[in-house]
């Protein structure tokens, strides 16, 4: 806008009419014409045109490479064939001294008569990506060179001074803030020269087009040029100009001699469509005439939706968003925009996001936030948001809190895991446990640890550990980054705990029969127990000490989950505390579905060294829970994730109920006998609180999966608490076991390991054996109650009520957690959610003869992955 004498003036483009103005001038054949950028692109077209059509005989073509530029010799020969004398010079015209020297070399018998400044460089980027260097790269050949030409030729008596500008300076250009500003400088310089009585004309060009190269597009391939041309046409309404059209407009503009002209060919169809949509820039409105009615008013979205059936409203809004997104991206058809792909994947940058928001503001009559495309990152999500915003009470419905508050049981509907002993799924995990598997092995060789230096049987040797092994995961570095769309550098920088949690989260949703991608935008929570953040290598550019919050946040980000997300670190009780918090969140209505579990990976041997200094490790790496031979903990790695849902929701949604969490509780040791020392009374209290939350008594529980680390202090204290709570007034003894005897102490993943074990035990009716018990510890008064250590596997017989188990997990932080599991209620026999046999159908029903061959439909994100999946399926079937 310009403010002049109290009036506000706005610029408009209008078609030029009438004859050439008084400033028109012809080229004197005896004078020299200087063309910058003269050996490539538009410069060559202008030189050839002046020689052939206008009798120019003295041409000085300037570029950075001069005679060494590709095709320079051939161009000189061609121009000489047209009767011109040609000199091609190498000169950086942004260097004032170099340019002054060049101008001084122009022969006096052929003085400089005209300057045509075509030089340009592109370095596109959105505004926030531009720095001083990128601005200079574009400004130097355009603006600085033009200023030097102006100052050094003021007194040369030129007949023409023509600057090749761009419509980007008038209309803007996508990601061309630097280029637009440099061209606007040329326009202003022309106005300044004319005010000083000097010849000048700035030509704000539209889109030139030629297969051999186009202005500012020399580095693009033909296919890319076509794509860019289509985007410019649909965004700004430009139709690409053929060389002959461009030269015709050049002649018309040169003869008029006005300070600023815009030689361009516009696509009237596009401009009229933009005018109808209200998205036509004001600068262009005179080119198509004023639209009927107000300039941009096309009716509010609320009004339009009110005039159509509710069933059509969603499709209408979806089509509206898709159409505008396609226009922003330069696609000819909305079908090119996939509604469920993220805008970022479709090609949106921050500039395109703002343009989409502006278009939708005008098209809907709503006031939308600039970050709209980031807040609602797919066409579908954005359309749902607009639909809610446009409805009368949509905003209130959208932000209404779902404060339910209920003591309803929580169902476990999916499980996944990675534990030592090649336990990569719950079924393999169960087979391993049922067979009495021992997963303790030597230290892994894939961590880059100097094991010869690190291992020393003397517990007093600094910087070493004395344990001979532990429970470790195979191929902990293995990760299918392509499956999650993660680049190689980002995958390398990711803590392996993030990688494991991503994979197990995906698998547990599949185990529940839920499409992970269908949860995008849902109120699904992520609760992850994580202790260590020691992955990284500063020397290799991998950031050490990555915040643990990213571990859970990575899952929510990858799957687009919008429920509560948190990383829990209460040391060894982390994953059971995460399950407790997830259950509370579901009952409170904060989320409709929850992923909960934990993960531990030893990226460094630091914790092994620390436990060695505390004399806390078992020398053979095995946890001998509640045994007389107990001599320390065996440390281990692992990951386990569960899908949790309110029981009524799981049943309504047809999800398989594997077990039910009846109740849970968390407390703290408080001022106990040392920060990391366990506290028996606190353990008793957390057990009683969990039972109270479950509305059960100790006698309602059949078995307990203990914390049971195999330490000489912790196990007797835990056994005493169990005897004081569960061991009293019973008809049959409480069965006691610990998975740590099989796989070691997986720390942040230990509690969820116990839950997966007992969930499978509830389903199978079997309580696995606890290993390495020479005899029950003499430090425990086993006669103080009815608690029986599972030194052998035991059948878990029904006794007229649901089977139930407790799971304990106690952290070195002093945070204790206890959870009550119950077997799943028997489903009604009938059809399952997909029309097949229900989960509770009898074996005869489930194995009814099929009508014929049954296709097994496989999918994957790449051909190698599909082949691998098919091979594994074939092996399984065989």
PDB file of N, CA and C in Angstrom, residues 12 51 124 131 176 184 204 216 229 291 323 377 380 386 431 498 509 540 584 708 716 733 764 810:
ATOM      1  N   UNK A  12      -2.271  -2.555  -8.774  1.00  0.00           N
ATOM      2  CA  UNK A  12      -3.003  -3.522  -9.596  1.00  0.00           C
ATOM      3  C   UNK A  12      -2.252  -3.709 -10.909  1.00  0.00           C
ATOM      4  N   UNK A  51      20.588  -9.598 -32.629  1.00  0.00           N
ATOM      5  CA  UNK A  51      21.432  -9.654 -33.828  1.00  0.00           C
ATOM      6  C   UNK A  51      20.600  -9.934 -35.065  1.00  0.00           C
ATOM      7  N   UNK A 124      16.374 -21.287  -3.605  1.00  0.00           N
ATOM      8  CA  UNK A 124      15.054 -21.247  -2.985  1.00  0.00           C
ATOM      9  C   UNK A 124      15.052 -21.881  -1.597  1.00  0.00           C
ATOM     10  N   UNK A 131      19.564 -17.737   5.292  1.00  0.00           N
ATOM     11  CA  UNK A 131      20.555 -17.056   6.121  1.00  0.00           C
ATOM     12  C   UNK A 131      21.263 -16.007   5.259  1.00  0.00           C
ATOM     13  N   UNK A 176      10.581 -18.283  -2.255  1.00  0.00           N
ATOM     14  CA  UNK A 176      11.504 -17.410  -2.980  1.00  0.00           C
ATOM     15  C   UNK A 176      11.579 -16.030  -2.344  1.00  0.00           C
ATOM     16  N   UNK A 184      12.409  -7.151  -6.587  1.00  0.00           N
ATOM     17  CA  UNK A 184      11.751  -5.908  -6.204  1.00  0.00           C
ATOM     18  C   UNK A 184      12.755  -4.751  -6.170  1.00  0.00           C
ATOM     19  N   UNK A 204       9.200  -7.377 -15.219  1.00  0.00           N
ATOM     20  CA  UNK A 204       8.867  -8.410 -14.223  1.00  0.00           C
ATOM     21  C   UNK A 204       8.269  -9.601 -14.950  1.00  0.00           C
ATOM     22  N   UNK A 216      16.076 -19.177 -15.011  1.00  0.00           N
ATOM     23  CA  UNK A 216      16.207 -19.592 -13.622  1.00  0.00           C
ATOM     24  C   UNK A 216      15.988 -21.090 -13.421  1.00  0.00           C
ATOM     25  N   UNK A 229       6.416 -25.883 -13.935  1.00  0.00           N
ATOM     26  CA  UNK A 229       5.565 -25.013 -14.744  1.00  0.00           C
ATOM     27  C   UNK A 229       4.097 -25.208 -14.381  1.00  0.00           C
ATOM     28  N   UNK A 291     -15.188  -9.985  -9.733  1.00  0.00           N
ATOM     29  CA  UNK A 291     -16.204 -11.036  -9.589  1.00  0.00           C
ATOM     30  C   UNK A 291     -17.526 -10.448  -9.132  1.00  0.00           C
ATOM     31  N   UNK A 323      -9.355 -30.595  -2.545  1.00  0.00           N
ATOM     32  CA  UNK A 323      -9.225 -29.743  -3.722  1.00  0.00           C
ATOM     33  C   UNK A 323      -8.238 -28.609  -3.481  1.00  0.00           C
ATOM     34  N   UNK A 377      -2.665 -33.169  10.574  1.00  0.00           N
ATOM     35  CA  UNK A 377      -1.665 -33.392   9.526  1.00  0.00           C
ATOM     36  C   UNK A 377      -2.088 -34.233   8.338  1.00  0.00           C
ATOM     37  N   UNK A 380      -7.892 -35.985   5.861  1.00  0.00           N
ATOM     38  CA  UNK A 380      -9.022 -36.543   6.607  1.00  0.00           C
ATOM     39  C   UNK A 380      -9.169 -35.884   7.967  1.00  0.00           C
ATOM     40  N   UNK A 386     -12.670 -29.297  10.475  1.00  0.00           N
ATOM     41  CA  UNK A 386     -13.505 -28.253   9.871  1.00  0.00           C
ATOM     42  C   UNK A 386     -14.986 -28.577  10.037  1.00  0.00           C
ATOM     43  N   UNK A 431       6.162 -70.959  25.711  1.00  0.00           N
ATOM     44  CA  UNK A 431       6.800 -72.263  25.488  1.00  0.00           C
ATOM     45  C   UNK A 431       8.132 -72.343  26.228  1.00  0.00           C
ATOM     46  N   UNK A 498      14.118 -47.082  22.062  1.00  0.00           N
ATOM     47  CA  UNK A 498      13.056 -46.518  21.225  1.00  0.00           C
ATOM     48  C   UNK A 498      12.682 -47.491  20.115  1.00  0.00           C
ATOM     49  N   UNK A 509      -0.470 -54.207  19.044  1.00  0.00           N
ATOM     50  CA  UNK A 509      -1.728 -53.797  18.423  1.00  0.00           C
ATOM     51  C   UNK A 509      -2.200 -54.836  17.413  1.00  0.00           C
ATOM     52  N   UNK A 540      30.867 -39.648  17.333  1.00  0.00           N
ATOM     53  CA  UNK A 540      30.241 -39.992  16.052  1.00  0.00           C
ATOM     54  C   UNK A 540      29.000 -39.155  15.782  1.00  0.00           C
ATOM     55  N   UNK A 584      -5.476 -46.413  35.349  1.00  0.00           N
ATOM     56  CA  UNK A 584      -6.142 -45.263  35.938  1.00  0.00           C
ATOM     57  C   UNK A 584      -6.627 -44.299  34.857  1.00  0.00           C
ATOM     58  N   UNK A 708      11.157 -60.943  43.462  1.00  0.00           N
ATOM     59  CA  UNK A 708      12.076 -62.080  43.513  1.00  0.00           C
ATOM     60  C   UNK A 708      13.362 -61.961  42.739  1.00  0.00           C
ATOM     61  N   UNK A 716      13.980 -62.171  51.376  1.00  0.00           N
ATOM     62  CA  UNK A 716      13.351 -62.460  52.665  1.00  0.00           C
ATOM     63  C   UNK A 716      12.349 -61.392  53.092  1.00  0.00           C
ATOM     64  N   UNK A 733      -2.447 -73.196  49.957  1.00  0.00           N
ATOM     65  CA  UNK A 733      -1.344 -72.235  49.975  1.00  0.00           C
ATOM     66  C   UNK A 733      -1.305 -71.364  48.727  1.00  0.00           C
ATOM     67  N   UNK A 764      -3.487 -70.921  30.132  1.00  0.00           N
ATOM     68  CA  UNK A 764      -3.038 -72.310  29.964  1.00  0.00           C
ATOM     69  C   UNK A 764      -3.355 -73.188  31.170  1.00  0.00           C
ATOM     70  N   UNK A 810       9.119 -53.942  42.719  1.00  0.00           N
ATOM     71  CA  UNK A 810       9.605 -52.972  43.695  1.00  0.00           C
ATOM     72  C   UNK A 810      10.848 -52.287  43.141  1.00  0.00           C
TER      73      UNK A 810
END
